[in-house]
PDB file of C-alpha atoms in Angstrom:
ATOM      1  CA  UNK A   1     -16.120  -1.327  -7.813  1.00 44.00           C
ATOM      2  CA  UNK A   2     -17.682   0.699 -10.957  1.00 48.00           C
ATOM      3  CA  UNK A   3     -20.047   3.320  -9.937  1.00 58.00           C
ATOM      4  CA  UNK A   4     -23.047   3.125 -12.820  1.00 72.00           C
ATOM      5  CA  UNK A   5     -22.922   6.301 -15.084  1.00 77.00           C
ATOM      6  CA  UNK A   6     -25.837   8.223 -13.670  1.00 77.00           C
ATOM      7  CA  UNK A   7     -24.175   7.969  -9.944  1.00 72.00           C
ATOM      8  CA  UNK A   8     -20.789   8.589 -11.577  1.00 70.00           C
ATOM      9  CA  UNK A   9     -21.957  11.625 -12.661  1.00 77.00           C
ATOM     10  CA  UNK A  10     -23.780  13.215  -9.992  1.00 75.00           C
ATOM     11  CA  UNK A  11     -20.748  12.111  -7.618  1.00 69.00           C
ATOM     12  CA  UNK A  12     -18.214  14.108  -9.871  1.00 71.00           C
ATOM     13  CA  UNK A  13     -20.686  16.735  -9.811  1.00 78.00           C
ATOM     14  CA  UNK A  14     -20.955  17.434  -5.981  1.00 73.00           C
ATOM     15  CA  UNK A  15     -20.777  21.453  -6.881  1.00 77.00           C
ATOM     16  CA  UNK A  16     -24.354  20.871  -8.164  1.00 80.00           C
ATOM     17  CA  UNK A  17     -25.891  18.104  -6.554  1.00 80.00           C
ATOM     18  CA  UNK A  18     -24.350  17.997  -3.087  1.00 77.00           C
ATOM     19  CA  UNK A  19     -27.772  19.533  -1.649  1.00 79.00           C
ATOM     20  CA  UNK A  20     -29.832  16.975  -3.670  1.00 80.00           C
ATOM     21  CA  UNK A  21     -27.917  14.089  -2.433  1.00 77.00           C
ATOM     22  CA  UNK A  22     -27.302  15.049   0.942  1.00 75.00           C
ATOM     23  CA  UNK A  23     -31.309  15.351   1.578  1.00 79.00           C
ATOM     24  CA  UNK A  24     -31.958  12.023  -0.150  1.00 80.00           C
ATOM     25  CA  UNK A  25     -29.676  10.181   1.681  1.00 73.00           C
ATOM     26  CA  UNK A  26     -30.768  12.126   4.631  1.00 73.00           C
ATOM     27  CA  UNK A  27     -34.148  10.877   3.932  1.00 76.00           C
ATOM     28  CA  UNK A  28     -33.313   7.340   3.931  1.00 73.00           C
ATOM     29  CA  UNK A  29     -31.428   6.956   6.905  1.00 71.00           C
ATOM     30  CA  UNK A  30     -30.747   8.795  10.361  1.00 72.00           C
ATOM     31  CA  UNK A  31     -27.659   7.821  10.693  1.00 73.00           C
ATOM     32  CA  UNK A  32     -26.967   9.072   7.273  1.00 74.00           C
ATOM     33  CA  UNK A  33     -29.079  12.424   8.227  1.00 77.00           C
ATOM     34  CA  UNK A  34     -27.040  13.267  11.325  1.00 78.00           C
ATOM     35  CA  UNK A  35     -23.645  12.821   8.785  1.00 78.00           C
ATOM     36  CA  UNK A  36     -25.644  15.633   6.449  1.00 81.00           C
ATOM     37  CA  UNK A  37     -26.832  18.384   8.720  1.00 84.00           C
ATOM     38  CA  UNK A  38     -26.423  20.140  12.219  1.00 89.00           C
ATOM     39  CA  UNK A  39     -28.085  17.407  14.521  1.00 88.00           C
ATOM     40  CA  UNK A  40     -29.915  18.533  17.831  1.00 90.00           C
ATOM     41  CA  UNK A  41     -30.623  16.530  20.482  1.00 88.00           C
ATOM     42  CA  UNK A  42     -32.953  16.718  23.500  1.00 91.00           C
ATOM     43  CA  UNK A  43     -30.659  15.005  26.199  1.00 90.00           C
ATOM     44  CA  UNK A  44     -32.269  16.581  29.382  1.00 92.00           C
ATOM     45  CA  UNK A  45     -35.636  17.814  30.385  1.00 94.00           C
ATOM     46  CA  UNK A  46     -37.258  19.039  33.465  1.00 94.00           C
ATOM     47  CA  UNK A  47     -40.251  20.631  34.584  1.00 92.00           C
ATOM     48  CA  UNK A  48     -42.862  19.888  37.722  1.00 89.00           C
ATOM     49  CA  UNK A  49     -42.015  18.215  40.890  1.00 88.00           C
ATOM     50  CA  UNK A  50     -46.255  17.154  41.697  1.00 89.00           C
ATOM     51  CA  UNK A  51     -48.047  14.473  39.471  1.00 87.00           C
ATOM     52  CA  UNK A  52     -51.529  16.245  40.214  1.00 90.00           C
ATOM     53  CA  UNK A  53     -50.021  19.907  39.800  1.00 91.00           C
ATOM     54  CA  UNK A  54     -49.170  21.592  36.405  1.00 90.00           C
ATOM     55  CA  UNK A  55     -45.078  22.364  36.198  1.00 89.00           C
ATOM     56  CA  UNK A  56     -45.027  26.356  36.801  1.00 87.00           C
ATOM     57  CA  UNK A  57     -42.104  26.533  34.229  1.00 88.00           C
ATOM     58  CA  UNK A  58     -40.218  23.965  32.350  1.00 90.00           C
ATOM     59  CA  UNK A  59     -36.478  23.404  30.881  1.00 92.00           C
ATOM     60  CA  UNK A  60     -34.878  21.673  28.048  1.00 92.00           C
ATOM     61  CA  UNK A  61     -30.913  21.321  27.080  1.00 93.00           C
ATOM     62  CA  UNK A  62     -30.635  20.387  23.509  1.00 93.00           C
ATOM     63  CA  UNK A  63     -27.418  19.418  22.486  1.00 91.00           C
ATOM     64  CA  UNK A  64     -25.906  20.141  18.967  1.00 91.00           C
ATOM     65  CA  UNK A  65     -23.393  18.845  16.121  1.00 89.00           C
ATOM     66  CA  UNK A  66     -22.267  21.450  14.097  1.00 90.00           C
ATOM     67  CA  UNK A  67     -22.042  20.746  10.269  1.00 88.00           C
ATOM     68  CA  UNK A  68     -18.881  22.669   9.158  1.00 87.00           C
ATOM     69  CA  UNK A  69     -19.835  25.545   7.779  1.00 89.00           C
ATOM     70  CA  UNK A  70     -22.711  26.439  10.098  1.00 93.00           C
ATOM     71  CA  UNK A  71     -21.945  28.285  13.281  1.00 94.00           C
ATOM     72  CA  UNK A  72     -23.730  28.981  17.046  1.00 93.00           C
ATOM     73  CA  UNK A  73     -25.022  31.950  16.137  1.00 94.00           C
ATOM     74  CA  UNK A  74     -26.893  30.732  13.433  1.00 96.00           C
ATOM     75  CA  UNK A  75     -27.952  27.376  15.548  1.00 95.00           C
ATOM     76  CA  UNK A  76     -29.508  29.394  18.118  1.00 94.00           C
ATOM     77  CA  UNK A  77     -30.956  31.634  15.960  1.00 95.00           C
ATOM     78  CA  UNK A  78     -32.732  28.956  14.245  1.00 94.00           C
ATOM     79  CA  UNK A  79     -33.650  27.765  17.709  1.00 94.00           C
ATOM     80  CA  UNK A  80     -35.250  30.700  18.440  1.00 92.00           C
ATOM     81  CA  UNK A  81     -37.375  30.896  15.272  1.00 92.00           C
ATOM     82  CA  UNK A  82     -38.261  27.719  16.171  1.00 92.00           C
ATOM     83  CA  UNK A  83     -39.300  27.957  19.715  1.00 89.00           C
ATOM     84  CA  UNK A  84     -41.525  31.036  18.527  1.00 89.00           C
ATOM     85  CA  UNK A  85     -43.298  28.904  16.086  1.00 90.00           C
ATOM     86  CA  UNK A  86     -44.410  26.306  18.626  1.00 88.00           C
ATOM     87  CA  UNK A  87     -45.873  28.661  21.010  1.00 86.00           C
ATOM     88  CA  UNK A  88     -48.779  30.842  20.885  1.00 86.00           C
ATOM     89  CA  UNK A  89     -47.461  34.780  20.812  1.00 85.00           C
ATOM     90  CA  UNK A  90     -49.032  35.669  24.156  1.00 83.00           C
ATOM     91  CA  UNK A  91     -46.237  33.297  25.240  1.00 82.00           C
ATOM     92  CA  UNK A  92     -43.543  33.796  23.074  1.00 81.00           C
ATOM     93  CA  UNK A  93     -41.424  36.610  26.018  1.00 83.00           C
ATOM     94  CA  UNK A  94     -42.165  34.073  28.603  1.00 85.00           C
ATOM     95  CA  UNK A  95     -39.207  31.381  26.823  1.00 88.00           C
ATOM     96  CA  UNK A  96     -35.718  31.848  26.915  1.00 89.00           C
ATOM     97  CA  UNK A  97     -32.891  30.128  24.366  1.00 92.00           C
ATOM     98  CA  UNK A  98     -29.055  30.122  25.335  1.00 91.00           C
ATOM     99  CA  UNK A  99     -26.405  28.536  25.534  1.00 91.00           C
ATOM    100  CA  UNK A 100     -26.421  26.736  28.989  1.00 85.00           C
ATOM    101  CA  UNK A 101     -23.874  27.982  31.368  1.00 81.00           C
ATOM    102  CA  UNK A 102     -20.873  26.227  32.141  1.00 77.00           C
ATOM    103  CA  UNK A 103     -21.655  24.366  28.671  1.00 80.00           C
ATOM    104  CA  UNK A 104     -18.446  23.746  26.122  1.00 80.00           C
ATOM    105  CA  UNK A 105     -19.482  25.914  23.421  1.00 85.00           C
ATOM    106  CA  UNK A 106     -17.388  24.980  20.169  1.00 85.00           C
ATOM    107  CA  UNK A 107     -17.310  26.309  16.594  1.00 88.00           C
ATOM    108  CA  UNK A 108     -17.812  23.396  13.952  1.00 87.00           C
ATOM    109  CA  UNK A 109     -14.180  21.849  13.327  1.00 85.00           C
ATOM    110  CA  UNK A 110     -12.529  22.711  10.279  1.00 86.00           C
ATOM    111  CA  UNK A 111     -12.642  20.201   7.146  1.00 87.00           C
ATOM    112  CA  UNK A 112      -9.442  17.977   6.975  1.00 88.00           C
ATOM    113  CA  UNK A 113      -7.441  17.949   4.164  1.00 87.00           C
ATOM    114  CA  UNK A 114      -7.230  15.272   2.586  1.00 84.00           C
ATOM    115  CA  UNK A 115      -4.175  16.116  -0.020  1.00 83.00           C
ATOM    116  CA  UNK A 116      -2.001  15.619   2.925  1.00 83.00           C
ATOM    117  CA  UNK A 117       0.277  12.973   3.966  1.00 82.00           C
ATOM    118  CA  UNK A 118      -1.627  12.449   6.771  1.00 84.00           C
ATOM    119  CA  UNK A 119      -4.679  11.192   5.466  1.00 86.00           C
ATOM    120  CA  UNK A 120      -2.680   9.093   2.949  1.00 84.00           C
ATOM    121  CA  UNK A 121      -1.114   7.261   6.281  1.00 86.00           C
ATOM    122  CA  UNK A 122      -5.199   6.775   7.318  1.00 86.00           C
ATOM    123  CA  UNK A 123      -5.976   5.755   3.509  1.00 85.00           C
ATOM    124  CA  UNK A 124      -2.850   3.156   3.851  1.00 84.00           C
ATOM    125  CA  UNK A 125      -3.781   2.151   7.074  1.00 86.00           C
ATOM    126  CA  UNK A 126      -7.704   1.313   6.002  1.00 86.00           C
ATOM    127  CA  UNK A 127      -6.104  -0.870   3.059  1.00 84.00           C
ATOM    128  CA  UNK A 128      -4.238  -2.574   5.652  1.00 83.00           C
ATOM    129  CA  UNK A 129      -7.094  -3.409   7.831  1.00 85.00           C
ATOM    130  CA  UNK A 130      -9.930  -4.021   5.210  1.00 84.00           C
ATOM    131  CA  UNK A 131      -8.144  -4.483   1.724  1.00 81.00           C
ATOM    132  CA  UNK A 132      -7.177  -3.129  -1.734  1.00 75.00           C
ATOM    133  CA  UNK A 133     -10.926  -2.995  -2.273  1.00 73.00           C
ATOM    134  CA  UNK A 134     -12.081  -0.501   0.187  1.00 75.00           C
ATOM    135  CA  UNK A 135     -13.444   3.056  -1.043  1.00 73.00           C
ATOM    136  CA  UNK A 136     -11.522   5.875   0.885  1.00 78.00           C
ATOM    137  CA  UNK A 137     -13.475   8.904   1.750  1.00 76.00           C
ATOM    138  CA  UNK A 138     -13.747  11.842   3.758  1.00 78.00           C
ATOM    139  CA  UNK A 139     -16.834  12.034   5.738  1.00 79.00           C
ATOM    140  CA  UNK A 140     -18.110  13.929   9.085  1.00 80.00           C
ATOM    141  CA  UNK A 141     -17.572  13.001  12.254  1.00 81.00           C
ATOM    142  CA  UNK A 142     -20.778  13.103  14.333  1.00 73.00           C
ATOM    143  CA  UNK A 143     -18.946  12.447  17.950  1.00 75.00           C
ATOM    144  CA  UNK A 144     -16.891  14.739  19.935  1.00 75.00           C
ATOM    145  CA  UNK A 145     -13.391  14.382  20.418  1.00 82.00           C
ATOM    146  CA  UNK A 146     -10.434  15.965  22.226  1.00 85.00           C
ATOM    147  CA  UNK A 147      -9.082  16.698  18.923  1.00 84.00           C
ATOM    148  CA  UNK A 148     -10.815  20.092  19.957  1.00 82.00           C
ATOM    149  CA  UNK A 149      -7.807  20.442  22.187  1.00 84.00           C
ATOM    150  CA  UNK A 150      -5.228  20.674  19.456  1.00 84.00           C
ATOM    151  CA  UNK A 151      -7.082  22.536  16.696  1.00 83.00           C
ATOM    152  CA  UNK A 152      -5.261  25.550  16.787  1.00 84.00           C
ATOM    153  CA  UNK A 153      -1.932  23.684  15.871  1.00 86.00           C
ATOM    154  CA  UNK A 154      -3.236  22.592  12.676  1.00 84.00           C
ATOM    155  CA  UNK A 155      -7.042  23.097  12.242  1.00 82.00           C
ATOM    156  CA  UNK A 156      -6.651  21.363   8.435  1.00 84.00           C
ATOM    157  CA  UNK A 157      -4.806  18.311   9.799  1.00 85.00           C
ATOM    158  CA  UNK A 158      -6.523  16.719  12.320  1.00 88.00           C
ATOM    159  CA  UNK A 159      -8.120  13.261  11.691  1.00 88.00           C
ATOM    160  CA  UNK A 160     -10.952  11.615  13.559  1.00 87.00           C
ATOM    161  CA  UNK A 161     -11.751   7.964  12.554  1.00 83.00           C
ATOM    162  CA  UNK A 162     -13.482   4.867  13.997  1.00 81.00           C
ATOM    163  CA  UNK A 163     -11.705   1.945  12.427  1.00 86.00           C
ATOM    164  CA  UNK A 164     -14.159  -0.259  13.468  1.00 84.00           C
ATOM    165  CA  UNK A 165     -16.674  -2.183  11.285  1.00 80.00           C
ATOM    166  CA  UNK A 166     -20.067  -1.715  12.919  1.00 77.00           C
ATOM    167  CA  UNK A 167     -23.331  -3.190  11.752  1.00 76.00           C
ATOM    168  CA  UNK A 168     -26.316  -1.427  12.424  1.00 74.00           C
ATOM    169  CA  UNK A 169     -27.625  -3.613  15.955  1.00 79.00           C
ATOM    170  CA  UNK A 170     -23.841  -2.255  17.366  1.00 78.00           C
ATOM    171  CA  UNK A 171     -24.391   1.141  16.388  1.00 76.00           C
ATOM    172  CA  UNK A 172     -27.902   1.255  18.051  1.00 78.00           C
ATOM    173  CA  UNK A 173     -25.888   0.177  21.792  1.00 82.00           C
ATOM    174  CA  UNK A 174     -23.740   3.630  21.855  1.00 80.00           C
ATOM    175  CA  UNK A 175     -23.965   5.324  24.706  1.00 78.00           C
ATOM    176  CA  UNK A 176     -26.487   2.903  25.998  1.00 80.00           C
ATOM    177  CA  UNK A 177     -26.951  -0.567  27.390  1.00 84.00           C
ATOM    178  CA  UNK A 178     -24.724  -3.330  26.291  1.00 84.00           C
ATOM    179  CA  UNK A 179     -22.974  -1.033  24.348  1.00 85.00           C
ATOM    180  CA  UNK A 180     -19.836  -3.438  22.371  1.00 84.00           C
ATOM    181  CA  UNK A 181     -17.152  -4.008  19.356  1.00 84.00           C
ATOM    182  CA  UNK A 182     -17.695  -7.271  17.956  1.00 84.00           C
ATOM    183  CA  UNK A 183     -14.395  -9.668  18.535  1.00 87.00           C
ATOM    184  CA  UNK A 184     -13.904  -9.521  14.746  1.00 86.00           C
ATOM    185  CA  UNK A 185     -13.917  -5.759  14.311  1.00 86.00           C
ATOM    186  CA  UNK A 186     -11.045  -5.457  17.052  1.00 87.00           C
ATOM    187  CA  UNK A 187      -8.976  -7.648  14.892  1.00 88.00           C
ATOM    188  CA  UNK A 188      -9.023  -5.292  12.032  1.00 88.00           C
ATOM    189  CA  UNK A 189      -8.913  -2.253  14.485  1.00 89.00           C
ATOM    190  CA  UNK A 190      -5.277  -3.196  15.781  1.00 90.00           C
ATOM    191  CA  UNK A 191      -3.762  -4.194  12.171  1.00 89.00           C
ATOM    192  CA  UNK A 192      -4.920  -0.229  11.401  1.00 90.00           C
ATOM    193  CA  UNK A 193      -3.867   1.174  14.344  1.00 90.00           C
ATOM    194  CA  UNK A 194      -0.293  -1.150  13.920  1.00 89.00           C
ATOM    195  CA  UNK A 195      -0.074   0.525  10.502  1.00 87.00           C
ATOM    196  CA  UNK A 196      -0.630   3.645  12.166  1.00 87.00           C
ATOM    197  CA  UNK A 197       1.524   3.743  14.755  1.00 87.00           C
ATOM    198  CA  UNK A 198       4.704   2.275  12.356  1.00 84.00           C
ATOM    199  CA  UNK A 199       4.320   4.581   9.809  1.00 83.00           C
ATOM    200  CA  UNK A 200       4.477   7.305  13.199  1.00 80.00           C
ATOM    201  CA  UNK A 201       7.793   6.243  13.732  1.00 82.00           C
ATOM    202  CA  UNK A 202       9.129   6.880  10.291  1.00 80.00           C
ATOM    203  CA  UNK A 203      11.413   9.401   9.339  1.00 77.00           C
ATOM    204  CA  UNK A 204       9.247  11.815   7.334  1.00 70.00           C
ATOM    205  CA  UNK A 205      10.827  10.782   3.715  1.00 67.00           C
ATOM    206  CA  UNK A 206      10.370   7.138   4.304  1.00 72.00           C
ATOM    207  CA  UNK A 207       6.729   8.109   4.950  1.00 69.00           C
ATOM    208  CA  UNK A 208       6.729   9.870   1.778  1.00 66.00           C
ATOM    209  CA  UNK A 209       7.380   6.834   0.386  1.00 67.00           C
ATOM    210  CA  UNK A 210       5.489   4.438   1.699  1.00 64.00           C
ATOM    211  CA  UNK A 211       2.231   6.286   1.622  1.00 61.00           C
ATOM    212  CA  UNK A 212       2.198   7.626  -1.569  1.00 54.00           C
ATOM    213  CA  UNK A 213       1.459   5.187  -3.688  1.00 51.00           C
ATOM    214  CA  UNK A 214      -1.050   4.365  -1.299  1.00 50.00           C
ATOM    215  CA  UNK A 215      -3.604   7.253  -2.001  1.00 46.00           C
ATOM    216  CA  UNK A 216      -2.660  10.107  -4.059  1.00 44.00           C
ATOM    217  CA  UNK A 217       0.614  11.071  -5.940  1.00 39.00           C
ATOM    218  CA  UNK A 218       0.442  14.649  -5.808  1.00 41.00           C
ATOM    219  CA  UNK A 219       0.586  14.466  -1.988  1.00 39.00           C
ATOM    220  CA  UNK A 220       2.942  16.717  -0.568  1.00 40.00           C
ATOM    221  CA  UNK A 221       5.209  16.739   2.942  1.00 35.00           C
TER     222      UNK A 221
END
C-alpha cells in the first residue's frame, strides 16, 4: 500500500507532527483518542441513600490509562486542577482527590522495542494470520494486563497484542452484554498464536533465522 506524499511525509516526520496527528485522530474517533492520551474513566459513583433528601456528601472512583510518558503524580495533579475548576471556591477544601485505597496503583508501562527479535516473531506471526499485505506497527495498549507482573525482567520486551480482527459493533460489547469474537476472527487468532508458539520452541539461532527476513534485518539476538 503507497502512503500519498503529504501523509508520507508527516508520518516520517513524527518528531514534528506527532502532537498534530495524535489530536486529529483523537478528534475523529474515541477509540482512536483513548490510543493518544491518558484516558479516565468514571466507573463508580455514589452519593445519597433518600430520593426526597439531598446526598450529604458524594464519591467518585475514576479509573485511569496511563500514556507512557505521563505519570500518577501528574494524573492526579491534573485531577485536582480539575476538580477545583468545577466547584465554586467556598467549596473547593470540602473535596478530596487520591488514589483509592487498596487500589493497584501502576506507573505507565515502558515502550516495547521493537528492534528486537521479539517483535519480529509478533510481525511474522501477523503475516501468518492476515498476509504479506498487513502494515506492522507499534501502538498502545489501552487494557491492563498481567504483563505488569513481569516488567521488571525486561521492561523493553514485553508485548501485549489482540490478534483478533474486531469491527467496530464487537468492540462496543467489551466488558458488557453479549460481549464476543466473531467465528472468523478465531480462525486467524490460532494460525498467529500457532506461529507463536513454534517459533517459542526454537533454538534461538533458528529464530534468528526465520524471523528476520520477516521484519527488520538489523534485528539483533
Amino acid at each position: 500500500h503507497t502512503m500519498p506524499p503529504l501523509k508520507a511525509f508527516v508520518a516520517r516526520r513524527l518528531d514534528y507532527f506527532g502532537p498534530i496527528l495524535a489530536s486529529s485522530l483523537a478528534a475523529r474517533d474515541g477509540r482512536a483518542a483513548a490510543s493518544t492520551r491518558t484516558t479516565a474513566a468514571a466507573t463508580m459513583v455514589g452519593g445519597g441513600f433518600l430520593d426526597a433528601a439531598l446526598p450529604e456528601s458524594a464519591w467518585a472512583v475514576v479509573n485511569h490509562r496511563l500514556l507512557p510518558g505521563d505519570t500518577v503524580d501528574q494524573v492526579l495533579s491534573r485531577d485536582r486542577h480539575l476538580v477545583r475548576l468545577a466547584l465554586p471556591q467556598k467549596h473547593q477544601d470540602m473535596c478530596r482527590v487520591g488514589v483509592n485505597e487498596g487500589s493497584h496503583v501502576q506507573e505507565a508501562s515502558a515502550v516495547s522495542d521493537s528492534n528486537h527479535l521479539g517483535f519480529a516473531v509478533i510481525a511474522g506471526a501477523l503475516r501468518a494470520a492476515f498476509g504479506d499485505a498487513v502494515v506492522i506497527s507499534g501502538g498502545l495498549f489501552i487494557a491492563a494486563s498481567d504483563s505488569k507482573h513481569y516488567s521488571s525482567l525486561a521492561p523493553t520486551r514485553i508485548y501485549k497484542h489482540f490478534p483478533f480482527k474486531w469491527s467496530g459493533a464487537d468492540l462496543d460489547t467489551i466488558h458488557g452484554t453479549d460481549e464476543r469474537v466473531s467465528i472468523a476472527s478465531l480462525g486467524v487468532a490460532s494460525r498467529y498464536f500457532a506461529y507463536v508458539l513454534v517459533a517459542a520452541a526454537l533454538p534461538a539461532a533458528s529464530l534468528h533465522e526465520m524471523a528476520m527476513p520477516l521484519y527488520n534485518p538489523g534485528i539483533a539476538l
